[in-house]
Amino acid sequence: MATLPSAERRAFALKINRYSSSEIRKQFTLPPNLGQYHRHSISTSGFPSLQLPQLYEPVEPVDFEGLVMTHLNSLDAELAQELGDLTDDDLHVAFTPKECRTLQHSLPEEGVELDPHVRDCVQTYIREWLIVNRKNQGSSEFCSFKKTGSRRDFQKTLQKQTFESETLECSEPDTQTGPRHPLNVLCDVSGKGPLTSCDFDLRSLQPDERLENLLQLVSAEDFEKEKEEARKTNRPAELFALYPPVDEEDAVEIRPVPECPKEHLGNRILVKVLTLKFEIEIEPLFASIALYDVKERKKISENFHCDLNSDQFKGFLRAHTPSIDPSSQARSAVFSVTYPSSDIYLVVKIEKVLQQGEIADCAEPYMIIKESDGGKSKEKVEKLKLQAESFCQRLGKYRMPFAWAPISLASFFNISTLERESTDVEPGVGRNSVGEKRSLSQSRRPSERTLSLEENGVGSNFKATTLATNIFFKQEGDRLSDEDLFKFLADYKRSSSLQRRVKSIPGSLRLEISPAPDVMNCCLTPEMLPVKPFPENRTRPHKEILEFPIREVYVPHTVYRNLLYVYPQRLNFASKLASARNITIKIQFMCGEDPSNAMPVIFGKSSGPEFLQEVYTAITYHNKSPDFYEEVKIKLPAKLTVNHHLLFTFYHISCQQKQGASGESLLGYSWLPILLNERLQTGSYCLPVALEKLPPNYSIHSAEKVPLQNPPIKWAEGHKGVFNIEVQAVSSVHTQDNHLEKFFTLCHSLESQVSFPIRVLDQKITESTLEHELKLSIICLNSSRLEPLVLFLHLVLDKLFQLSVQPMVIAGQTANFSQFAFESVVAIANSLHNSKDLRKDQHGRNCLLASYVHYVFRLPELHRDTSKSGGPTTVVPDPRYHTYGRTSAAAVSSKLMQARVMSSSNPDLTGSHCAADEEVKNIMSSKIADRNCSRMSYYCSGNSDAPGSTAAPRPVSKKHFHEELALQMVVSTGVVRETVFKYAWFFFELLVKSMAQYVHNLDKRDSFRRTRFSDRFKDDITTIVNVVTSEIAALLVKPQKESEQAEKINISLAFFLYDLLSIMDRGFVFNLIKHYCSQLSASQSEETEFSQERDLLQLTEKSQDCAFNLGSGHPEFETGTMASCASVRT
């Protein structure tokens, strides 16, 4: 609107200062050194000198919803279109299918009734993401390009642009005698060759393609459609991805989209076994490959078994190989390394078929005979081949150690490059990590790791490399354990003395090592599931090898995995009969005690079945106390019972052929129950060995604590432990943590019909103690180890949120866990934020929690049958919606602020602890009238969200999550309250997402915004905003560190109000903003006050400009809307 000259304006209008909101903001954002001179007088071009008061009082907001609905109903469609598009709801609930790497989800075996915990885990891993999007904000995929890797990958897909000034002269040397032209070469886009600028021969050029239908009449609609399709061709998918990323420290209005939860994959390397040969080829040989970290003295991968034998040698074992599955014929493997190090070695172990003689005797022909010599050497080779064929036919299912070879990967993991890149990566993680200088293996958080080796500093010098070794070390029968292997590797790393001390066998091993591509054809997971893409015409597959990281990996489980690894270590039969010499152990996974109960769940090795019922350990010839290095990989059943156990059967194997005698001589048995007190058994064990047949029902007892039998069991060494084993589990079902185990068990005892007492670990819980024990387990959740807590974070939070809204009836009494569940969530959020091993974004949000809220969280599902009664069920009272002892928001806010002042946890404030306790008691007594029903809110029959509503009656005792969460935030006190508002962003985003789902589920999107949520809930929201604003004001007067915390809380509040504008009564939100500005105006520093107000208003106004200014310039809207705009935008 044009400004009238002063002469034409009326007298009273000359005294009115007309300034835009931008001019007012410009005054308050002046540099500190200029603000003191220009705070009250600012002159800008085109505007007179501004004379503003010290405190700018916002006007009273109008009833925005009432104003819009009243006036829009009287407008015609044209005027509404002219004013703009006023969207009802900006938030949209979308269900997005999870991205699955495999052709099908990893699931338990079919036909089995799953335990409640296993069922919940599987449901969590396969259900869709629930995401609340913004309709009018466009795709959020642009935010993903802020990550360096995705931006780099996108730029790789762009076509390279060639310009004339960058091309070289392509003409002949003899034609370039003339002066050089600025434009050297003109590129011919048709590919017919370049044209020099000084030599145009148009007659020699080929004519362009003829334009078809040039003069044909085309309708305007078809013409526009054709042009639209032409514009879409060769268009970059994300044009703004090429724009330089925004400085995250300065862009407060950017709320980054968290990374989608996915299966953890470290730095992946592809290892292909090309050849394995020795000087003579007389028998089949079998290779296994694994990664070892010498410094950490730990094996960091499972075994990869490989068979490079010729068809002739495979034929030697045909009698012992019933079938050969394609998955067992892999010759390439994908290893994953989360923590790269120069101390990682790839160790290749070679085994051969058992034969008579020590390892040295069997290896001697390989060291002294060369097949290329011919003559007698050739005859010896043929004789040895016939001898090996005889052993293969008779003893083909038994193996013996033969040789091993170490290969250092230090050259592939360039540590100097890692250290250099770690200084570039760390500052982007968060403010708390600036200035830290550590190597990548220490500084990189596991949740940051991606599939690309280039991003982790090992791609620049890590290309496909063919590695060859010509020396194998002979295995020593008395030094086969992992401890001995680490000593060998340490000596090998320090010097070449190992080659002088250990006999070597000449041979040839060629490997190709390269970075594993992101997409690989015909690849199998560690569970043998095909990975996309998996072509139908299957070639030899690749195998992904499971990693055993040297340290914790803080990435929540997202796929079903249930694997058990058994490592026999040592057996001591030194005082046994002389017959115990060539000892092997048959390992079986049993579901009962009958021999037919052996389950085919043991993963096979190379060139054989995919799953086996039994495996045998390698045999050390004539050794009564052998060491073992076997790794037995087992696919655990989803449902385990007390009958499942590991059965170990010890045999002596005779290498000499005796007519009519079996080659196996039974030595004894031992076993290990899989479950102990309903929990998976893992760890190291030293088991006794029974020398006779096991008695009935042996499997329900541990081998160390078998009750006395009649007749008694005969034990080796008088029932002492003589067999050492280690059992490890890699499972997304079994928590392997006492606190989590107890919590999940007690939760499921409430959800399903159980008989009391129930056993939890080594404790029996009766129905009368169930409530107390569950509350205790909720409190102790934060005492869990951080890694299992993070691994099962999604399920833990889901259960806690369900308990917060699901009243339970236990033994006829109503049990409410809302307060305990809420405080446990607060404690978990505090632990995750305080952990130095977990990543945060630029706003200080823990990335694991942000990812959970954005993708995983959904409204808890309430169970119909929630009573555990031993007597009559207590009926919940049936008043209208109420909360016991509830007071107004203003009163609660006042008392909570008094509690903050008197808080004993605030070191800056003085006061008696007794006084603080009395104050807390007074607050709690005013909030809670009935102690047994503390902090409970009920929806009962006839209740509705707003007075006069005709909504259908709701079930008794049903609570809505957003109301319960807001209530708990309001009534929290002490340290819990301080933590809640310190990490308010998490609870704000939970509130917004639950509100969006609530509106979506009840189909209230077409109703008035003012009636969507109850007055009680709005009262709680008002209280929360007032308390948070007071926290910000209190922190602003403290040192710099506290001011940074105030800035983070202020940004969280701004995003919260910004979200509320998309779903709640906008007039109500305007009032919240007004109260915010009024509260901050009382702070001591005007500069910090205006800075915080500017950030909040900048965030809340950015998506609502069209709606807020809808009526400006139209008479029907002029009176009310301008006041609203002034209130919000100042």
PDB file of N, CA and C in Angstrom, residues 12-78:
ATOM      1  N   PHE A  12      -4.129  13.405  13.116  1.00  0.00           N
ATOM      2  CA  PHE A  12      -3.811  12.405  14.138  1.00  0.00           C
ATOM      3  C   PHE A  12      -2.932  11.286  13.573  1.00  0.00           C
ATOM      4  N   ALA A  13      -3.029  11.057  12.235  1.00  0.00           N
ATOM      5  CA  ALA A  13      -2.230   9.993  11.631  1.00  0.00           C
ATOM      6  C   ALA A  13      -0.765  10.363  11.547  1.00  0.00           C
ATOM      7  N   LEU A  14      -0.468  11.682  11.543  1.00  0.00           N
ATOM      8  CA  LEU A  14       0.930  12.099  11.463  1.00  0.00           C
ATOM      9  C   LEU A  14       1.696  11.692  12.710  1.00  0.00           C
ATOM     10  N   LYS A  15       1.003  11.495  13.815  1.00  0.00           N
ATOM     11  CA  LYS A  15       1.676  11.159  15.067  1.00  0.00           C
ATOM     12  C   LYS A  15       1.883   9.648  15.225  1.00  0.00           C
ATOM     13  N   ILE A  16       1.364   8.847  14.300  1.00  0.00           N
ATOM     14  CA  ILE A  16       1.475   7.387  14.406  1.00  0.00           C
ATOM     15  C   ILE A  16       2.760   6.929  13.719  1.00  0.00           C
ATOM     16  N   ASN A  17       3.559   6.175  14.437  1.00  0.00           N
ATOM     17  CA  ASN A  17       4.760   5.604  13.846  1.00  0.00           C
ATOM     18  C   ASN A  17       4.388   4.294  13.157  1.00  0.00           C
ATOM     19  N   ARG A  18       4.691   4.186  11.872  1.00  0.00           N
ATOM     20  CA  ARG A  18       4.371   2.971  11.101  1.00  0.00           C
ATOM     21  C   ARG A  18       5.682   2.261  10.765  1.00  0.00           C
ATOM     22  N   TYR A  19       5.945   1.206  11.477  1.00  0.00           N
ATOM     23  CA  TYR A  19       7.188   0.465  11.250  1.00  0.00           C
ATOM     24  C   TYR A  19       6.848  -1.014  11.019  1.00  0.00           C
ATOM     25  N   SER A  20       7.594  -1.606  10.141  1.00  0.00           N
ATOM     26  CA  SER A  20       7.381  -3.030   9.853  1.00  0.00           C
ATOM     27  C   SER A  20       8.043  -3.879  10.931  1.00  0.00           C
ATOM     28  N   SER A  21       7.639  -5.157  10.958  1.00  0.00           N
ATOM     29  CA  SER A  21       8.231  -6.072  11.930  1.00  0.00           C
ATOM     30  C   SER A  21       9.716  -6.257  11.683  1.00  0.00           C
ATOM     31  N   SER A  22      10.128  -6.244  10.406  1.00  0.00           N
ATOM     32  CA  SER A  22      11.546  -6.421  10.090  1.00  0.00           C
ATOM     33  C   SER A  22      12.377  -5.280  10.644  1.00  0.00           C
ATOM     34  N   GLU A  23      11.831  -4.049  10.616  1.00  0.00           N
ATOM     35  CA  GLU A  23      12.568  -2.914  11.159  1.00  0.00           C
ATOM     36  C   GLU A  23      12.714  -3.032  12.675  1.00  0.00           C
ATOM     37  N   ILE A  24      11.654  -3.508  13.285  1.00  0.00           N
ATOM     38  CA  ILE A  24      11.726  -3.676  14.739  1.00  0.00           C
ATOM     39  C   ILE A  24      12.743  -4.759  15.095  1.00  0.00           C
ATOM     40  N   ARG A  25      12.736  -5.873  14.349  1.00  0.00           N
ATOM     41  CA  ARG A  25      13.710  -6.926  14.627  1.00  0.00           C
ATOM     42  C   ARG A  25      15.120  -6.450  14.358  1.00  0.00           C
ATOM     43  N   LYS A  26      15.282  -5.581  13.332  1.00  0.00           N
ATOM     44  CA  LYS A  26      16.615  -5.087  13.003  1.00  0.00           C
ATOM     45  C   LYS A  26      17.188  -4.313  14.172  1.00  0.00           C
ATOM     46  N   GLN A  27      16.340  -3.583  14.868  1.00  0.00           N
ATOM     47  CA  GLN A  27      16.828  -2.820  16.008  1.00  0.00           C
ATOM     48  C   GLN A  27      17.348  -3.754  17.102  1.00  0.00           C
ATOM     49  N   PHE A  28      16.615  -4.838  17.318  1.00  0.00           N
ATOM     50  CA  PHE A  28      16.991  -5.701  18.426  1.00  0.00           C
ATOM     51  C   PHE A  28      18.127  -6.655  18.082  1.00  0.00           C
ATOM     52  N   THR A  29      18.518  -6.750  16.843  1.00  0.00           N
ATOM     53  CA  THR A  29      19.600  -7.647  16.447  1.00  0.00           C
ATOM     54  C   THR A  29      20.866  -6.907  16.106  1.00  0.00           C
ATOM     55  N   LEU A  30      20.976  -5.624  16.515  1.00  0.00           N
ATOM     56  CA  LEU A  30      22.207  -4.889  16.289  1.00  0.00           C
ATOM     57  C   LEU A  30      23.332  -5.499  17.102  1.00  0.00           C
ATOM     58  N   PRO A  31      24.600  -5.339  16.680  1.00  0.00           N
ATOM     59  CA  PRO A  31      25.725  -5.842  17.469  1.00  0.00           C
ATOM     60  C   PRO A  31      25.694  -5.244  18.862  1.00  0.00           C
ATOM     61  N   PRO A  32      26.248  -5.964  19.851  1.00  0.00           N
ATOM     62  CA  PRO A  32      26.201  -5.483  21.230  1.00  0.00           C
ATOM     63  C   PRO A  32      26.840  -4.119  21.419  1.00  0.00           C
ATOM     64  N   ASN A  33      27.942  -3.848  20.696  1.00  0.00           N
ATOM     65  CA  ASN A  33      28.618  -2.575  20.892  1.00  0.00           C
ATOM     66  C   ASN A  33      27.853  -1.414  20.289  1.00  0.00           C
ATOM     67  N   LEU A  34      26.903  -1.696  19.374  1.00  0.00           N
ATOM     68  CA  LEU A  34      26.108  -0.617  18.805  1.00  0.00           C
ATOM     69  C   LEU A  34      24.756  -0.496  19.479  1.00  0.00           C
ATOM     70  N   GLY A  35      24.317  -1.586  20.079  1.00  0.00           N
ATOM     71  CA  GLY A  35      22.979  -1.564  20.665  1.00  0.00           C
ATOM     72  C   GLY A  35      22.841  -0.551  21.779  1.00  0.00           C
ATOM     73  N   GLN A  36      23.951  -0.332  22.545  1.00  0.00           N
ATOM     74  CA  GLN A  36      23.822   0.593  23.659  1.00  0.00           C
ATOM     75  C   GLN A  36      23.642   2.027  23.204  1.00  0.00           C
ATOM     76  N   TYR A  37      24.085   2.340  21.970  1.00  0.00           N
ATOM     77  CA  TYR A  37      23.923   3.713  21.475  1.00  0.00           C
ATOM     78  C   TYR A  37      22.632   3.882  20.685  1.00  0.00           C
ATOM     79  N   HIS A  38      22.128   2.827  20.135  1.00  0.00           N
ATOM     80  CA  HIS A  38      20.987   2.951  19.228  1.00  0.00           C
ATOM     81  C   HIS A  38      19.767   2.200  19.739  1.00  0.00           C
ATOM     82  N   ARG A  39      19.766   1.845  21.024  1.00  0.00           N
ATOM     83  CA  ARG A  39      18.637   1.074  21.528  1.00  0.00           C
ATOM     84  C   ARG A  39      17.342   1.859  21.418  1.00  0.00           C
ATOM     85  N   HIS A  40      17.415   3.178  21.615  1.00  0.00           N
ATOM     86  CA  HIS A  40      16.188   3.974  21.654  1.00  0.00           C
ATOM     87  C   HIS A  40      16.053   4.899  20.454  1.00  0.00           C
ATOM     88  N   SER A  41      17.043   4.946  19.565  1.00  0.00           N
ATOM     89  CA  SER A  41      16.925   5.830  18.401  1.00  0.00           C
ATOM     90  C   SER A  41      17.651   5.214  17.240  1.00  0.00           C
ATOM     91  N   ILE A  42      16.896   4.777  16.237  1.00  0.00           N
ATOM     92  CA  ILE A  42      17.479   4.135  15.068  1.00  0.00           C
ATOM     93  C   ILE A  42      16.934   4.808  13.840  1.00  0.00           C
ATOM     94  N   SER A  43      17.841   5.147  12.940  1.00  0.00           N
ATOM     95  CA  SER A  43      17.422   5.794  11.698  1.00  0.00           C
ATOM     96  C   SER A  43      17.900   4.952  10.544  1.00  0.00           C
ATOM     97  N   THR A  44      16.997   4.568   9.666  1.00  0.00           N
ATOM     98  CA  THR A  44      17.341   3.788   8.489  1.00  0.00           C
ATOM     99  C   THR A  44      16.822   4.491   7.269  1.00  0.00           C
ATOM    100  N   SER A  45      17.342   4.098   6.151  1.00  0.00           N
ATOM    101  CA  SER A  45      16.985   4.779   4.930  1.00  0.00           C
ATOM    102  C   SER A  45      15.532   4.541   4.601  1.00  0.00           C
ATOM    103  N   GLY A  46      14.839   5.637   4.318  1.00  0.00           N
ATOM    104  CA  GLY A  46      13.428   5.562   3.973  1.00  0.00           C
ATOM    105  C   GLY A  46      12.515   5.591   5.170  1.00  0.00           C
ATOM    106  N   PHE A  47      13.043   5.586   6.379  1.00  0.00           N
ATOM    107  CA  PHE A  47      12.207   5.597   7.577  1.00  0.00           C
ATOM    108  C   PHE A  47      12.699   6.694   8.515  1.00  0.00           C
ATOM    109  N   PRO A  48      11.811   7.348   9.201  1.00  0.00           N
ATOM    110  CA  PRO A  48      12.245   8.337  10.187  1.00  0.00           C
ATOM    111  C   PRO A  48      12.900   7.663  11.379  1.00  0.00           C
ATOM    112  N   SER A  49      13.459   8.453  12.257  1.00  0.00           N
ATOM    113  CA  SER A  49      14.126   7.929  13.445  1.00  0.00           C
ATOM    114  C   SER A  49      13.111   7.202  14.323  1.00  0.00           C
ATOM    115  N   LEU A  50      13.479   5.935  14.735  1.00  0.00           N
ATOM    116  CA  LEU A  50      12.580   5.120  15.547  1.00  0.00           C
ATOM    117  C   LEU A  50      12.744   5.483  17.012  1.00  0.00           C
ATOM    118  N   GLN A  51      11.669   5.762  17.666  1.00  0.00           N
ATOM    119  CA  GLN A  51      11.678   6.024  19.107  1.00  0.00           C
ATOM    120  C   GLN A  51      10.827   4.937  19.753  1.00  0.00           C
ATOM    121  N   LEU A  52      11.517   3.919  20.301  1.00  0.00           N
ATOM    122  CA  LEU A  52      10.788   2.777  20.850  1.00  0.00           C
ATOM    123  C   LEU A  52      10.922   2.743  22.360  1.00  0.00           C
ATOM    124  N   PRO A  53       9.936   2.208  23.036  1.00  0.00           N
ATOM    125  CA  PRO A  53      10.042   2.081  24.488  1.00  0.00           C
ATOM    126  C   PRO A  53      11.024   0.982  24.858  1.00  0.00           C
ATOM    127  N   GLN A  54      11.485   0.975  26.101  1.00  0.00           N
ATOM    128  CA  GLN A  54      12.434  -0.044  26.552  1.00  0.00           C
ATOM    129  C   GLN A  54      11.817  -1.432  26.481  1.00  0.00           C
ATOM    130  N   LEU A  55      10.601  -1.590  26.888  1.00  0.00           N
ATOM    131  CA  LEU A  55       9.936  -2.880  26.876  1.00  0.00           C
ATOM    132  C   LEU A  55       8.799  -2.823  25.877  1.00  0.00           C
ATOM    133  N   TYR A  56       8.842  -3.725  24.897  1.00  0.00           N
ATOM    134  CA  TYR A  56       7.822  -3.757  23.860  1.00  0.00           C
ATOM    135  C   TYR A  56       6.717  -4.698  24.303  1.00  0.00           C
ATOM    136  N   GLU A  57       5.553  -4.173  24.552  1.00  0.00           N
ATOM    137  CA  GLU A  57       4.442  -4.966  25.047  1.00  0.00           C
ATOM    138  C   GLU A  57       3.637  -5.518  23.885  1.00  0.00           C
ATOM    139  N   PRO A  58       3.570  -6.840  23.704  1.00  0.00           N
ATOM    140  CA  PRO A  58       2.742  -7.414  22.646  1.00  0.00           C
ATOM    141  C   PRO A  58       1.268  -7.230  22.963  1.00  0.00           C
ATOM    142  N   VAL A  59       0.494  -7.054  21.917  1.00  0.00           N
ATOM    143  CA  VAL A  59      -0.946  -6.863  22.112  1.00  0.00           C
ATOM    144  C   VAL A  59      -1.604  -8.191  22.395  1.00  0.00           C
ATOM    145  N   GLU A  60      -2.840  -8.114  22.880  1.00  0.00           N
ATOM    146  CA  GLU A  60      -3.585  -9.318  23.224  1.00  0.00           C
ATOM    147  C   GLU A  60      -3.996 -10.054  21.952  1.00  0.00           C
ATOM    148  N   PRO A  61      -3.649 -11.356  21.805  1.00  0.00           N
ATOM    149  CA  PRO A  61      -4.030 -12.093  20.587  1.00  0.00           C
ATOM    150  C   PRO A  61      -5.545 -12.252  20.494  1.00  0.00           C
ATOM    151  N   VAL A  62      -5.993 -12.376  19.265  1.00  0.00           N
ATOM    152  CA  VAL A  62      -7.420 -12.591  19.034  1.00  0.00           C
ATOM    153  C   VAL A  62      -7.717 -14.074  18.965  1.00  0.00           C
ATOM    154  N   ASP A  63      -8.992 -14.404  18.961  1.00  0.00           N
ATOM    155  CA  ASP A  63      -9.436 -15.785  18.771  1.00  0.00           C
ATOM    156  C   ASP A  63      -9.288 -16.112  17.298  1.00  0.00           C
ATOM    157  N   PHE A  64      -8.142 -16.645  16.927  1.00  0.00           N
ATOM    158  CA  PHE A  64      -7.829 -16.836  15.519  1.00  0.00           C
ATOM    159  C   PHE A  64      -8.791 -17.806  14.853  1.00  0.00           C
ATOM    160  N   GLU A  65      -9.049 -18.949  15.494  1.00  0.00           N
ATOM    161  CA  GLU A  65      -9.924 -19.948  14.884  1.00  0.00           C
ATOM    162  C   GLU A  65     -11.331 -19.398  14.690  1.00  0.00           C
ATOM    163  N   GLY A  66     -11.845 -18.711  15.694  1.00  0.00           N
ATOM    164  CA  GLY A  66     -13.184 -18.144  15.558  1.00  0.00           C
ATOM    165  C   GLY A  66     -13.250 -17.088  14.486  1.00  0.00           C
ATOM    166  N   LEU A  67     -12.203 -16.263  14.398  1.00  0.00           N
ATOM    167  CA  LEU A  67     -12.177 -15.208  13.390  1.00  0.00           C
ATOM    168  C   LEU A  67     -12.146 -15.794  11.988  1.00  0.00           C
ATOM    169  N   VAL A  68     -11.275 -16.755  11.778  1.00  0.00           N
ATOM    170  CA  VAL A  68     -11.133 -17.336  10.434  1.00  0.00           C
ATOM    171  C   VAL A  68     -12.410 -18.046  10.024  1.00  0.00           C
ATOM    172  N   MET A  69     -12.962 -18.880  10.911  1.00  0.00           N
ATOM    173  CA  MET A  69     -14.135 -19.647  10.531  1.00  0.00           C
ATOM    174  C   MET A  69     -15.349 -18.737  10.324  1.00  0.00           C
ATOM    175  N   THR A  70     -15.448 -17.655  11.099  1.00  0.00           N
ATOM    176  CA  THR A  70     -16.585 -16.745  10.948  1.00  0.00           C
ATOM    177  C   THR A  70     -16.552 -16.037   9.610  1.00  0.00           C
ATOM    178  N   HIS A  71     -15.378 -15.519   9.225  1.00  0.00           N
ATOM    179  CA  HIS A  71     -15.289 -14.712   8.016  1.00  0.00           C
ATOM    180  C   HIS A  71     -15.138 -15.553   6.757  1.00  0.00           C
ATOM    181  N   LEU A  72     -14.453 -16.681   6.848  1.00  0.00           N
ATOM    182  CA  LEU A  72     -14.274 -17.491   5.645  1.00  0.00           C
ATOM    183  C   LEU A  72     -15.586 -18.099   5.181  1.00  0.00           C
ATOM    184  N   ASN A  73     -16.499 -18.355   6.104  1.00  0.00           N
ATOM    185  CA  ASN A  73     -17.775 -18.935   5.703  1.00  0.00           C
ATOM    186  C   ASN A  73     -18.588 -17.978   4.844  1.00  0.00           C
ATOM    187  N   SER A  74     -18.319 -16.685   4.987  1.00  0.00           N
ATOM    188  CA  SER A  74     -19.080 -15.693   4.229  1.00  0.00           C
ATOM    189  C   SER A  74     -18.389 -15.272   2.940  1.00  0.00           C
ATOM    190  N   LEU A  75     -17.217 -15.833   2.669  1.00  0.00           N
ATOM    191  CA  LEU A  75     -16.483 -15.454   1.458  1.00  0.00           C
ATOM    192  C   LEU A  75     -16.801 -16.410   0.326  1.00  0.00           C
ATOM    193  N   ASP A  76     -16.701 -15.882  -0.889  1.00  0.00           N
ATOM    194  CA  ASP A  76     -16.885 -16.761  -2.031  1.00  0.00           C
ATOM    195  C   ASP A  76     -15.577 -17.466  -2.348  1.00  0.00           C
ATOM    196  N   ALA A  77     -15.641 -18.423  -3.261  1.00  0.00           N
ATOM    197  CA  ALA A  77     -14.474 -19.254  -3.570  1.00  0.00           C
ATOM    198  C   ALA A  77     -13.341 -18.431  -4.164  1.00  0.00           C
ATOM    199  N   GLU A  78     -13.731 -17.405  -5.005  1.00  0.00           N
ATOM    200  CA  GLU A  78     -12.681 -16.609  -5.641  1.00  0.00           C
ATOM    201  C   GLU A  78     -11.873 -15.827  -4.632  1.00  0.00           C
TER     202      GLU A  78
END
